[in-house]
XYZ file of C-alpha atoms in Angstrom:
695
model
C 81.365 54.378 75.550
C 78.712 51.853 76.459
C 75.717 51.806 74.097
C 72.193 51.392 75.518
C 71.972 48.075 73.549
C 75.022 46.669 75.242
C 73.798 47.802 78.615
C 70.533 46.052 78.120
C 72.300 42.985 76.990
C 74.472 43.033 80.072
C 71.548 43.341 82.409
C 69.621 40.623 80.566
C 72.571 38.177 80.542
C 74.392 38.017 83.837
C 77.494 35.928 84.058
C 75.768 32.976 85.704
C 73.870 32.480 82.335
C 77.088 32.325 80.327
C 77.195 29.567 77.704
C 80.566 28.524 79.130
C 78.591 27.088 82.108
C 76.075 25.120 80.060
C 75.879 21.324 80.320
C 78.026 20.875 83.411
C 78.004 17.314 84.838
C 77.315 14.230 82.559
C 75.580 14.458 79.185
C 75.109 11.714 76.592
C 76.288 12.200 73.032
C 76.951 10.153 69.840
C 80.632 9.936 70.565
C 80.296 8.956 74.164
C 79.471 10.558 77.479
C 80.926 14.075 78.292
C 81.757 15.136 81.767
C 82.178 18.922 82.353
C 83.441 20.237 85.834
C 83.998 23.912 86.754
C 87.075 24.835 88.776
C 88.699 28.248 88.124
C 91.632 27.564 90.346
C 92.482 23.890 89.483
C 95.715 22.898 87.760
C 94.422 19.412 87.027
C 91.072 17.530 87.161
C 90.903 13.718 86.896
C 88.040 11.347 86.278
C 88.068 8.185 88.487
C 85.952 5.245 87.347
C 85.178 2.321 89.689
C 84.119 -1.304 89.285
C 80.366 -1.805 89.158
C 80.292 -3.906 92.294
C 83.472 -3.058 94.171
C 83.508 0.593 95.068
C 87.113 0.477 96.132
C 88.345 -0.941 92.950
C 89.552 1.737 90.540
C 89.220 0.480 86.941
C 90.195 3.664 84.932
C 91.354 7.178 85.279
C 91.227 9.908 82.702
C 92.373 13.596 82.687
C 89.976 16.386 82.012
C 91.219 19.106 79.773
C 90.555 22.847 80.323
C 88.150 24.516 77.961
C 86.381 27.933 78.229
C 85.483 29.728 81.359
C 87.133 27.600 83.998
C 85.441 24.395 82.718
C 87.262 21.065 82.328
C 85.960 18.375 79.997
C 86.350 14.836 78.912
C 84.307 12.692 76.486
C 84.476 8.897 77.085
C 82.566 5.653 76.789
C 83.671 4.692 80.325
C 80.743 6.758 81.749
C 78.046 4.371 80.686
C 74.651 4.295 82.401
C 75.184 2.921 85.914
C 78.938 3.614 85.991
C 80.324 4.626 89.409
C 82.849 7.469 89.318
C 84.391 10.338 91.222
C 86.731 13.162 90.421
C 90.101 14.369 91.833
C 91.221 17.930 91.580
C 94.617 19.421 92.150
C 95.679 23.024 92.433
C 98.012 25.575 93.892
C 98.246 25.999 97.661
C 97.345 29.299 99.217
C 95.128 31.105 101.548
C 91.562 29.728 101.151
C 92.741 26.961 98.754
C 92.187 23.370 99.910
C 93.089 21.362 96.878
C 94.251 17.755 97.487
C 94.761 15.431 94.517
C 94.352 12.524 96.804
C 90.775 13.340 97.757
C 87.965 11.505 95.874
C 85.171 13.984 95.333
C 81.420 13.952 94.456
C 80.858 15.379 90.999
C 78.548 18.337 91.913
C 76.000 17.700 89.142
C 75.596 13.927 89.975
C 72.077 12.590 89.391
C 72.838 9.397 91.372
C 74.927 8.854 94.458
C 76.164 5.801 96.454
C 77.378 6.391 99.960
C 79.659 3.984 101.718
C 80.236 6.065 104.796
C 80.257 9.583 106.230
C 82.818 10.942 103.604
C 82.945 7.965 101.223
C 80.759 8.607 98.221
C 80.669 7.655 94.537
C 78.684 9.594 91.777
C 76.591 7.385 89.477
C 75.569 7.836 85.912
C 71.863 7.410 85.456
C 69.485 7.619 82.639
C 66.622 9.298 84.485
C 63.886 8.262 81.924
C 60.396 8.008 83.286
C 56.922 7.463 81.946
C 54.691 10.263 83.353
C 51.693 8.775 81.649
C 50.250 12.179 80.673
C 50.065 13.302 84.352
C 50.905 17.028 84.641
C 51.430 19.544 87.303
C 48.184 20.643 89.155
C 49.134 24.363 88.830
C 47.133 25.353 91.856
C 46.613 29.160 91.706
C 48.433 31.072 94.448
C 45.264 32.415 96.100
C 43.855 28.801 96.458
C 47.128 27.394 97.749
C 47.129 25.845 101.237
C 50.607 24.467 102.109
C 51.199 21.474 104.306
C 54.754 21.389 105.603
C 55.995 18.017 106.823
C 58.911 15.573 106.978
C 58.812 12.935 104.280
C 59.720 10.049 106.652
C 57.743 11.245 109.666
C 54.409 11.714 107.872
C 53.959 8.053 106.954
C 56.416 6.211 109.346
C 53.635 5.107 111.727
C 50.508 5.129 109.487
C 48.690 1.818 110.168
C 47.218 1.638 106.735
C 50.597 2.176 104.924
C 52.335 -1.249 104.430
C 55.466 -1.560 106.643
C 57.772 -1.838 103.617
C 56.587 1.643 102.586
C 56.820 3.278 105.969
C 58.729 6.512 105.886
C 59.506 6.301 102.167
C 58.793 8.261 98.919
C 56.373 5.517 97.959
C 54.737 5.581 101.408
C 54.044 9.343 101.133
C 52.083 8.639 97.906
C 50.122 5.659 99.381
C 46.371 5.997 99.056
C 46.036 6.343 102.865
C 48.251 9.443 102.801
C 46.492 10.856 99.904
C 43.233 10.426 101.474
C 44.422 12.359 104.562
C 45.786 15.264 102.529
C 42.685 15.421 100.419
C 40.247 15.098 103.313
C 41.961 17.940 105.205
C 41.880 20.121 102.047
C 45.501 21.133 101.634
C 46.730 21.661 98.113
C 50.466 21.533 98.214
C 52.796 19.206 100.219
C 55.982 21.011 101.257
C 58.703 18.540 102.086
C 61.609 19.182 104.458
C 64.943 18.603 102.559
C 65.061 15.560 100.342
C 68.282 16.456 98.572
C 71.016 13.948 99.555
C 72.325 15.002 103.047
C 74.564 13.848 105.745
C 74.552 13.900 109.530
C 77.267 15.966 111.318
C 79.889 14.100 113.155
C 79.063 15.966 116.309
C 75.581 14.406 116.329
C 76.945 10.953 115.443
C 79.092 11.139 118.522
C 76.000 11.671 120.704
C 74.104 8.829 119.153
C 71.745 11.333 117.331
C 71.058 12.008 113.626
C 70.296 14.989 111.419
C 66.601 14.162 111.021
C 65.497 17.306 109.334
C 68.159 17.172 106.611
C 69.356 20.732 106.372
C 72.829 19.539 105.669
C 73.113 19.162 101.827
C 75.583 16.722 100.321
C 74.527 17.116 96.766
C 71.924 19.320 95.007
C 70.887 16.977 92.343
C 70.310 13.629 94.059
C 67.341 12.484 96.163
C 68.172 11.200 99.647
C 68.519 7.496 99.271
C 67.504 6.627 102.793
C 63.969 7.736 102.107
C 63.536 5.201 99.306
C 62.199 1.620 99.934
C 64.641 -1.142 100.605
C 63.726 -2.661 97.280
C 64.648 0.588 95.349
C 67.874 0.966 97.309
C 68.842 -2.613 96.394
C 68.450 -1.731 92.706
C 70.507 1.467 93.028
C 70.212 5.212 92.333
C 68.240 4.714 89.078
C 65.475 2.950 91.099
C 65.578 5.460 93.869
C 64.997 8.407 91.337
C 62.232 6.372 89.756
C 60.476 5.932 93.098
C 60.776 9.641 93.786
C 59.228 10.498 90.426
C 56.555 7.867 91.093
C 55.671 9.723 94.243
C 55.409 13.050 92.465
C 53.310 11.501 89.755
C 50.778 9.927 92.211
C 50.471 13.185 94.251
C 49.880 15.135 90.991
C 47.333 12.671 89.846
C 45.519 13.273 93.165
C 45.662 17.039 92.426
C 48.390 17.754 95.026
C 51.477 19.788 94.436
C 54.872 18.990 95.660
C 57.027 21.786 97.030
C 60.725 21.119 98.097
C 62.513 22.835 100.994
C 65.816 23.399 99.404
C 69.162 24.067 101.241
C 71.517 25.950 98.905
C 72.983 28.269 101.403
C 75.520 25.891 102.909
C 76.771 22.284 102.520
C 77.632 19.293 104.647
C 81.339 20.102 104.195
C 80.849 22.399 107.257
C 83.588 24.766 108.365
C 87.303 24.337 107.644
C 88.440 21.059 109.058
C 85.153 19.479 108.041
C 84.914 16.803 105.302
C 86.241 17.461 101.859
C 83.607 15.708 99.833
C 82.888 18.030 96.841
C 82.963 21.725 96.526
C 85.794 22.298 99.016
C 88.093 20.089 97.053
C 86.965 21.368 93.625
C 87.535 25.116 94.248
C 87.083 26.072 97.892
C 88.009 29.721 97.232
C 85.229 30.162 94.608
C 82.351 28.107 96.137
C 82.488 29.355 99.753
C 82.401 32.897 101.180
C 85.735 33.740 102.771
C 87.862 36.505 104.170
C 91.220 37.189 102.436
C 93.015 34.856 104.904
C 90.747 32.015 103.965
C 88.572 32.080 107.162
C 84.956 31.367 106.240
C 82.337 34.014 106.416
C 79.563 32.105 107.993
C 76.088 33.728 107.648
C 74.246 30.482 108.104
C 75.400 29.299 111.465
C 76.406 25.943 109.859
C 80.065 26.500 109.318
C 80.161 27.615 105.664
C 78.049 29.758 103.191
C 77.877 29.027 99.460
C 79.278 32.032 97.571
C 76.496 32.844 95.111
C 78.401 35.951 94.102
C 80.479 33.503 91.979
C 78.771 32.891 88.702
C 79.458 29.088 88.805
C 78.049 28.654 92.272
C 74.888 30.670 91.352
C 74.548 28.698 88.084
C 74.796 25.432 89.992
C 71.758 26.553 92.188
C 69.878 27.589 89.099
C 70.665 24.409 87.208
C 69.569 22.350 90.203
C 66.239 24.185 90.387
C 65.754 23.709 86.647
C 66.425 19.940 86.981
C 63.910 19.405 89.838
C 61.273 21.572 88.302
C 61.412 19.937 84.901
C 62.977 16.478 84.945
C 61.304 15.692 88.329
C 58.177 17.933 87.836
C 58.403 19.712 91.203
C 55.853 22.490 91.609
C 57.719 24.894 93.829
C 60.556 25.575 96.154
C 60.967 26.983 99.718
C 64.560 28.406 99.946
C 66.128 27.909 103.374
C 67.851 31.029 104.537
C 67.344 32.673 101.279
C 69.019 35.879 102.320
C 72.363 34.077 101.965
C 71.634 33.402 98.254
C 71.052 37.189 97.775
C 74.376 38.336 99.173
C 76.817 40.030 96.724
C 80.517 40.020 96.396
C 80.588 42.332 99.453
C 78.496 39.813 101.393
C 75.495 42.296 101.536
C 71.976 41.340 100.725
C 70.359 42.852 97.567
C 66.965 41.885 96.262
C 68.431 42.441 92.778
C 71.074 39.795 93.140
C 71.654 38.155 89.742
C 70.651 34.716 91.134
C 67.389 35.980 92.691
C 66.474 37.768 89.518
C 67.457 34.697 87.347
C 65.166 32.450 89.548
C 62.211 34.681 88.901
C 62.968 35.446 85.162
C 64.048 31.990 83.994
C 61.572 30.700 81.485
C 62.433 27.093 82.690
C 61.025 28.008 86.091
C 57.872 29.749 84.821
C 54.891 28.898 86.979
C 56.973 27.348 89.728
C 56.218 28.621 93.195
C 59.156 30.453 94.737
C 59.089 30.955 98.484
C 61.955 32.531 100.444
C 62.951 32.146 104.148
C 63.861 35.822 104.042
C 66.688 35.887 106.597
C 69.961 34.314 107.723
C 72.102 34.897 110.742
C 74.649 37.303 109.161
C 74.716 41.146 109.415
C 71.716 42.616 107.689
C 70.200 39.117 107.571
C 66.523 39.855 108.470
C 64.933 40.825 105.140
C 61.228 40.036 105.541
C 59.316 42.086 102.914
C 62.414 42.890 100.898
C 62.487 40.115 98.241
C 61.361 41.312 94.829
C 58.386 40.792 92.543
C 57.623 37.010 91.950
C 58.668 35.959 95.454
C 56.536 34.830 98.298
C 58.135 35.025 101.735
C 57.688 33.293 105.069
C 56.181 36.020 107.212
C 57.631 35.848 110.689
C 56.002 39.143 111.560
C 52.679 37.473 111.144
C 53.696 34.494 113.168
C 54.861 36.672 116.041
C 51.915 38.960 116.083
C 49.328 36.228 115.838
C 51.078 34.311 118.741
C 51.280 37.549 120.736
C 47.537 38.289 120.378
C 46.203 34.885 121.326
C 48.849 33.785 123.705
C 51.550 35.957 125.355
C 49.126 39.029 125.449
C 46.415 36.832 127.168
C 49.131 35.579 129.618
C 50.165 39.180 130.347
C 46.484 40.227 130.848
C 45.998 37.467 133.415
C 48.911 38.978 135.531
C 48.264 42.629 134.839
C 44.551 42.832 134.320
C 44.936 44.228 130.790
C 46.700 43.127 127.618
C 49.824 45.144 126.564
C 48.541 46.197 123.137
C 45.303 46.642 121.278
C 43.960 44.796 118.172
C 45.380 47.090 115.395
C 48.509 44.884 114.698
C 46.499 41.685 114.344
C 44.104 43.410 111.962
C 46.893 44.377 109.681
C 48.027 40.714 109.556
C 44.497 39.443 108.903
C 44.285 41.758 105.974
C 47.498 40.571 104.255
C 50.291 42.453 105.987
C 50.288 45.456 103.739
C 52.780 47.190 106.134
C 55.330 44.565 105.293
C 54.691 43.832 101.563
C 54.325 46.472 98.894
C 51.103 47.411 97.089
C 52.563 45.903 93.881
C 53.367 42.595 95.465
C 50.056 42.173 97.249
C 48.922 39.820 99.879
C 50.072 36.710 98.155
C 53.681 37.740 98.797
C 53.015 36.637 102.453
C 53.177 32.946 103.419
C 51.399 33.021 106.792
C 52.296 30.443 109.460
C 51.832 30.084 113.129
C 54.201 27.125 113.435
C 56.815 25.372 111.288
C 59.082 22.398 111.647
C 61.491 24.718 113.657
C 59.906 25.489 116.920
C 56.933 24.330 119.051
C 54.179 22.408 117.483
C 50.778 24.032 117.704
C 49.752 21.908 120.783
C 53.052 22.604 122.524
C 52.664 26.363 121.773
C 49.578 26.366 124.016
C 50.949 23.887 126.569
C 54.425 24.999 127.414
C 55.886 28.376 128.554
C 59.492 27.305 127.993
C 61.349 24.829 125.755
C 62.255 21.433 126.942
C 65.221 20.283 124.837
C 67.361 18.260 127.144
C 67.120 15.265 124.896
C 69.183 17.208 122.263
C 72.375 16.795 124.165
C 73.059 20.457 124.483
C 71.902 21.083 128.103
C 68.771 22.923 126.842
C 70.807 25.641 125.278
C 69.685 25.070 121.718
C 66.374 26.172 120.261
C 64.654 29.513 120.544
C 64.121 31.049 124.017
C 61.433 33.439 122.816
C 58.462 31.507 121.660
C 55.489 33.766 122.559
C 53.802 30.585 123.917
C 51.398 30.184 126.913
C 50.780 27.082 128.970
C 47.443 28.394 130.253
C 48.084 27.443 133.765
C 50.154 24.297 133.808
C 53.412 23.303 132.203
C 52.921 20.440 129.758
C 50.519 17.539 130.383
C 47.631 18.122 132.819
C 44.314 16.546 133.784
C 42.711 19.975 134.526
C 39.638 20.045 132.405
C 39.444 23.839 132.359
C 43.022 24.268 131.224
C 42.597 21.647 128.532
C 39.437 23.285 127.222
C 41.138 26.677 127.112
C 44.030 25.176 125.244
C 41.817 23.605 122.706
C 40.073 26.921 122.006
C 43.439 28.713 121.757
C 44.430 26.266 118.999
C 41.161 26.844 117.284
C 41.805 30.595 117.423
C 45.271 30.278 115.993
C 44.124 27.938 113.147
C 41.125 30.155 112.483
C 43.324 33.143 112.206
C 45.765 31.448 109.929
C 43.200 29.937 107.526
C 41.058 33.104 107.403
C 43.818 35.673 106.825
C 44.668 37.100 103.451
C 47.840 35.570 102.152
C 48.984 31.969 101.705
C 48.485 29.756 104.641
C 51.009 27.133 105.727
C 50.066 24.328 108.171
C 52.640 22.102 109.862
C 52.020 18.496 109.514
C 50.184 17.134 112.641
C 48.952 20.481 113.778
C 45.575 19.757 112.295
C 45.149 17.126 115.007
C 47.216 18.558 117.681
C 50.399 16.452 117.764
C 53.054 17.158 120.555
C 56.840 16.876 120.733
C 56.688 17.107 124.539
C 57.910 20.718 124.643
C 60.916 20.142 122.336
C 61.152 23.243 120.121
C 64.238 22.110 118.159
C 63.770 18.396 117.358
C 66.063 18.413 114.355
C 68.121 15.507 115.758
C 65.409 13.118 116.610
C 64.419 10.360 114.290
C 61.934 8.705 116.545
C 58.407 8.578 117.745
C 58.993 12.057 119.184
C 58.876 13.448 115.616
C 57.069 10.801 113.645
C 53.254 11.624 113.261
C 51.041 9.350 115.453
C 47.858 8.371 113.649
C 45.891 7.445 116.798
C 43.299 10.154 117.566
C 41.614 11.058 120.800
C 38.134 12.459 120.305
C 39.237 16.112 120.749
C 41.886 15.581 118.054
C 39.160 14.426 115.543
C 37.202 17.526 116.478
C 40.230 19.755 115.849
C 40.928 18.194 112.527
C 37.214 18.677 111.655
C 37.682 22.351 112.394
C 40.746 22.626 109.995
C 38.762 20.760 107.267
C 35.810 23.125 107.716
C 37.989 26.331 107.719
C 39.860 25.300 104.499
C 36.503 24.618 102.826
C 35.217 28.030 103.892
C 38.452 29.568 102.549
C 37.966 27.817 99.340
C 34.261 28.847 99.043
C 34.689 32.548 99.982
C 37.021 34.490 97.720
C 36.784 37.522 99.905
C 39.083 35.562 102.276
C 41.795 35.104 99.642
C 42.393 38.368 97.720
C 45.070 38.364 95.082
C 45.730 42.110 95.339
C 45.582 44.844 97.858
C 42.608 47.274 97.447
C 43.454 50.891 96.519
C 41.735 53.746 98.086
C 38.909 55.216 95.991
C 39.287 52.884 92.971
C 38.145 49.395 92.018
C 41.004 46.830 92.110
C 40.063 43.528 90.540
C 40.620 40.477 92.806
C 41.085 42.613 95.802
C 38.941 42.555 99.003
C 37.588 45.868 100.129
C 37.728 46.006 103.942
C 35.634 47.741 106.524
C 36.329 47.646 110.278
C 33.768 47.951 113.087
C 33.916 47.768 116.810
C 31.871 45.677 119.222
C 29.025 48.265 119.042
C 28.745 47.905 115.244
C 30.378 51.396 114.820
C 33.351 52.169 112.587
C 36.517 51.599 114.574
C 38.014 54.780 115.970
C 41.777 55.353 116.319
C 41.500 54.828 120.058
C 39.873 51.387 119.484
C 42.723 50.336 117.323
C 45.237 50.871 119.961
C 43.484 50.655 123.262
C 44.440 47.352 125.003
C 41.200 47.342 126.834
C 39.300 47.072 123.571
C 40.611 44.003 121.771
C 37.415 43.343 119.804
C 36.655 44.112 116.148
C 34.443 43.186 113.300
C 36.307 42.759 109.994
C 34.090 42.901 106.736
C 35.880 41.936 103.500
C 34.062 42.221 100.122
C 35.525 40.778 96.973
C 35.934 42.597 93.630
C 35.529 39.602 91.461
C 37.283 38.916 88.115
C 36.270 35.192 87.614
C 34.232 34.324 90.683
C 30.913 35.496 92.059
C 30.773 38.504 94.405
C 31.349 37.452 98.007
C 31.439 39.222 101.357
C 32.293 37.945 104.827
C 32.364 39.288 108.362
C 34.721 38.036 110.972
C 34.461 38.883 114.695
C 37.621 38.686 116.711
C 37.626 39.009 120.506
C 40.998 39.040 122.351
C 39.998 39.293 126.039
C 39.044 36.309 128.269
C 35.761 37.975 129.362
C 32.825 37.198 127.196
C 31.109 40.083 125.259
C 28.052 40.809 123.310
C 28.781 42.210 119.846
C 26.309 44.201 117.748
C 26.337 43.418 114.152
C 26.812 46.555 111.964
C 24.255 48.039 109.710
C 25.674 48.156 106.135
C 23.952 49.484 103.081
C 22.286 46.669 101.090
C 22.941 44.040 103.688
C 20.011 41.987 104.837
C 21.421 39.148 106.857
C 24.564 37.494 108.373
C 24.809 33.786 108.096
C 26.840 32.014 110.674
C 29.686 29.879 109.255
C 32.057 29.022 112.022
C 32.899 29.788 115.609
C 36.127 28.968 117.491
C 33.978 28.584 120.674
C 32.486 25.447 119.389
C 34.248 22.123 120.285
C 33.048 20.670 116.977
C 32.455 22.876 113.963
C 28.866 24.028 113.363
C 27.570 25.247 110.061
C 23.866 25.317 110.622
C 23.186 28.500 108.641
C 21.909 30.454 111.617
C 20.893 33.883 110.421
C 21.264 37.232 112.188
C 19.996 40.632 111.193
C 21.919 43.889 111.246
C 21.825 45.414 114.706
C 21.439 41.987 116.340
C 23.565 41.358 119.490
C 25.755 38.195 119.153
C 27.266 36.676 122.330
C 30.968 36.092 121.821
C 32.924 33.819 124.299
C 36.151 35.023 125.811
C 39.083 34.921 123.347
C 37.151 33.610 120.387
C 36.262 34.321 116.716
C 33.071 33.992 114.768
C 32.829 34.020 110.966
C 29.625 35.055 108.924
C 28.763 35.284 105.268
C 27.226 38.635 104.547
C 24.093 38.696 102.318
């Protein structure tokens, strides 16, 4: 019989937290350096040590001995700081087993890595010491977080004020010119596309292309060396890690958080027949999801899927997170294809997966932001809204609804005289997506976004009806076909002043919706000034001017950036725009926003007005229920038809005036404090928004 105490212990201590799995990789001790490697199926594991300068010269080999729980271990003085090493693993043949004692493998917990070619790597022992100088994490509250998602290289590669030696590097991202830009826009948290060591797929190399985005992890504990300065690369992995930590320190000192986009769902070893660089040679059967016959279960679309139903694989992910969050002082993580991490031994997703729970419950990760991309490409892979407490999620429902309202619905209305749907769906998204996230999780479970690295840029979203991906070498077959975009009358570049003006207003509407919605907003780097990728909605393989940010600005781009700066400031100053909790009917909920909805006549919205596609106008009033900030109330007008309209401000008990704060109809942001009285008629341009403070 199982006692309640033992049941509690079993729940609180999943197998991935077993002490058998502690201290994997290299650790220093008084009797030498210990290397611990996990492989349940191996018959032999060998340490291979190389000369410090000649990476082909093997100087020593040592066998590892089996200890508890599938772990193999050796303690030696050969693994001194700076030592180059690898491992070889042998084991029985069988379905799903790919042991080969001739293969030199990356030790999975390597903190340093030297790459001599596509599949020619050496692990490096590093010290990792760093003087943080008392600089700590900014700890930006979730409700004040504004995420800025960008590519580490692409953001600084062409910046004229960043020295050429720092272009596209860790040090370059932390240059004062870059910090000034981030701070002037008002974002709080820089989310970097993958910076774990990664490799380019042979298929891309054959086409003269590269894996620019980096979603092809080679090792989960090592920063990508190519993003370091030439000087750091010359001095080796220790200097590369020091430059990375220096970047984090300078961003933190400026009050900016660093969030990493992490790819634990698959690796660069690809499908069977791909390179055997690490996990495949160590214990393929345990580290990758497979059928009984050894065929991979690919729920990522990348050839393999890491099997987090195995305790050792799940623990490797958890240990990697602990390392980056504590040793490297990272503030948060965005988990690529996170549904894969939550699949159990039957390959089905569960929000109570031991790894997902451990990530939330681990004291070593307390205060770290955890953001899931809540889907993968396997059966049952779309899980938006289904992650548990403590998680925030990329909200694709938000993205799609907002794009529909401002773009594809307007396109439809031009051809059919009326839009296909009313305004109710958009209102739900403005208010925090309570139909997607539970009352207990609240609006901060939603990471709102209009664009991301994957897809059209904001400018391309309003300039192209279809993707233009011929440069990717796949005959325009890659990339999403359904983009909910609208070119407003011309495909791509145009000199038509009317079309250009309409596109600019559409961008302001999309940005205004994003930055004035409840939830956590995420901007894509360059959208604040309207960058273009010439209609390519899948530019993952272009390391070129197509994907690097251009820092030359036309006047309209400066205006757009001023709007973003203005909107972020308004979000910061008006707590009613950033509730922490959902309001509950007939009770006061601290740090929630109580919402009221009015139509264009200033009357309470009727059911028909919510759903009627001919009436796509509303007035959204949100009043804060403060805990630590002053009471605040705003009114946001939203008009989703292209014909202008007059909107009557509602009469609300105790309200004396409405103070104008921002309008998407203005080419440059205007905050002149214009006051309006209840019952006043306010002209509203076609497809536009207008924000007021309610006093």
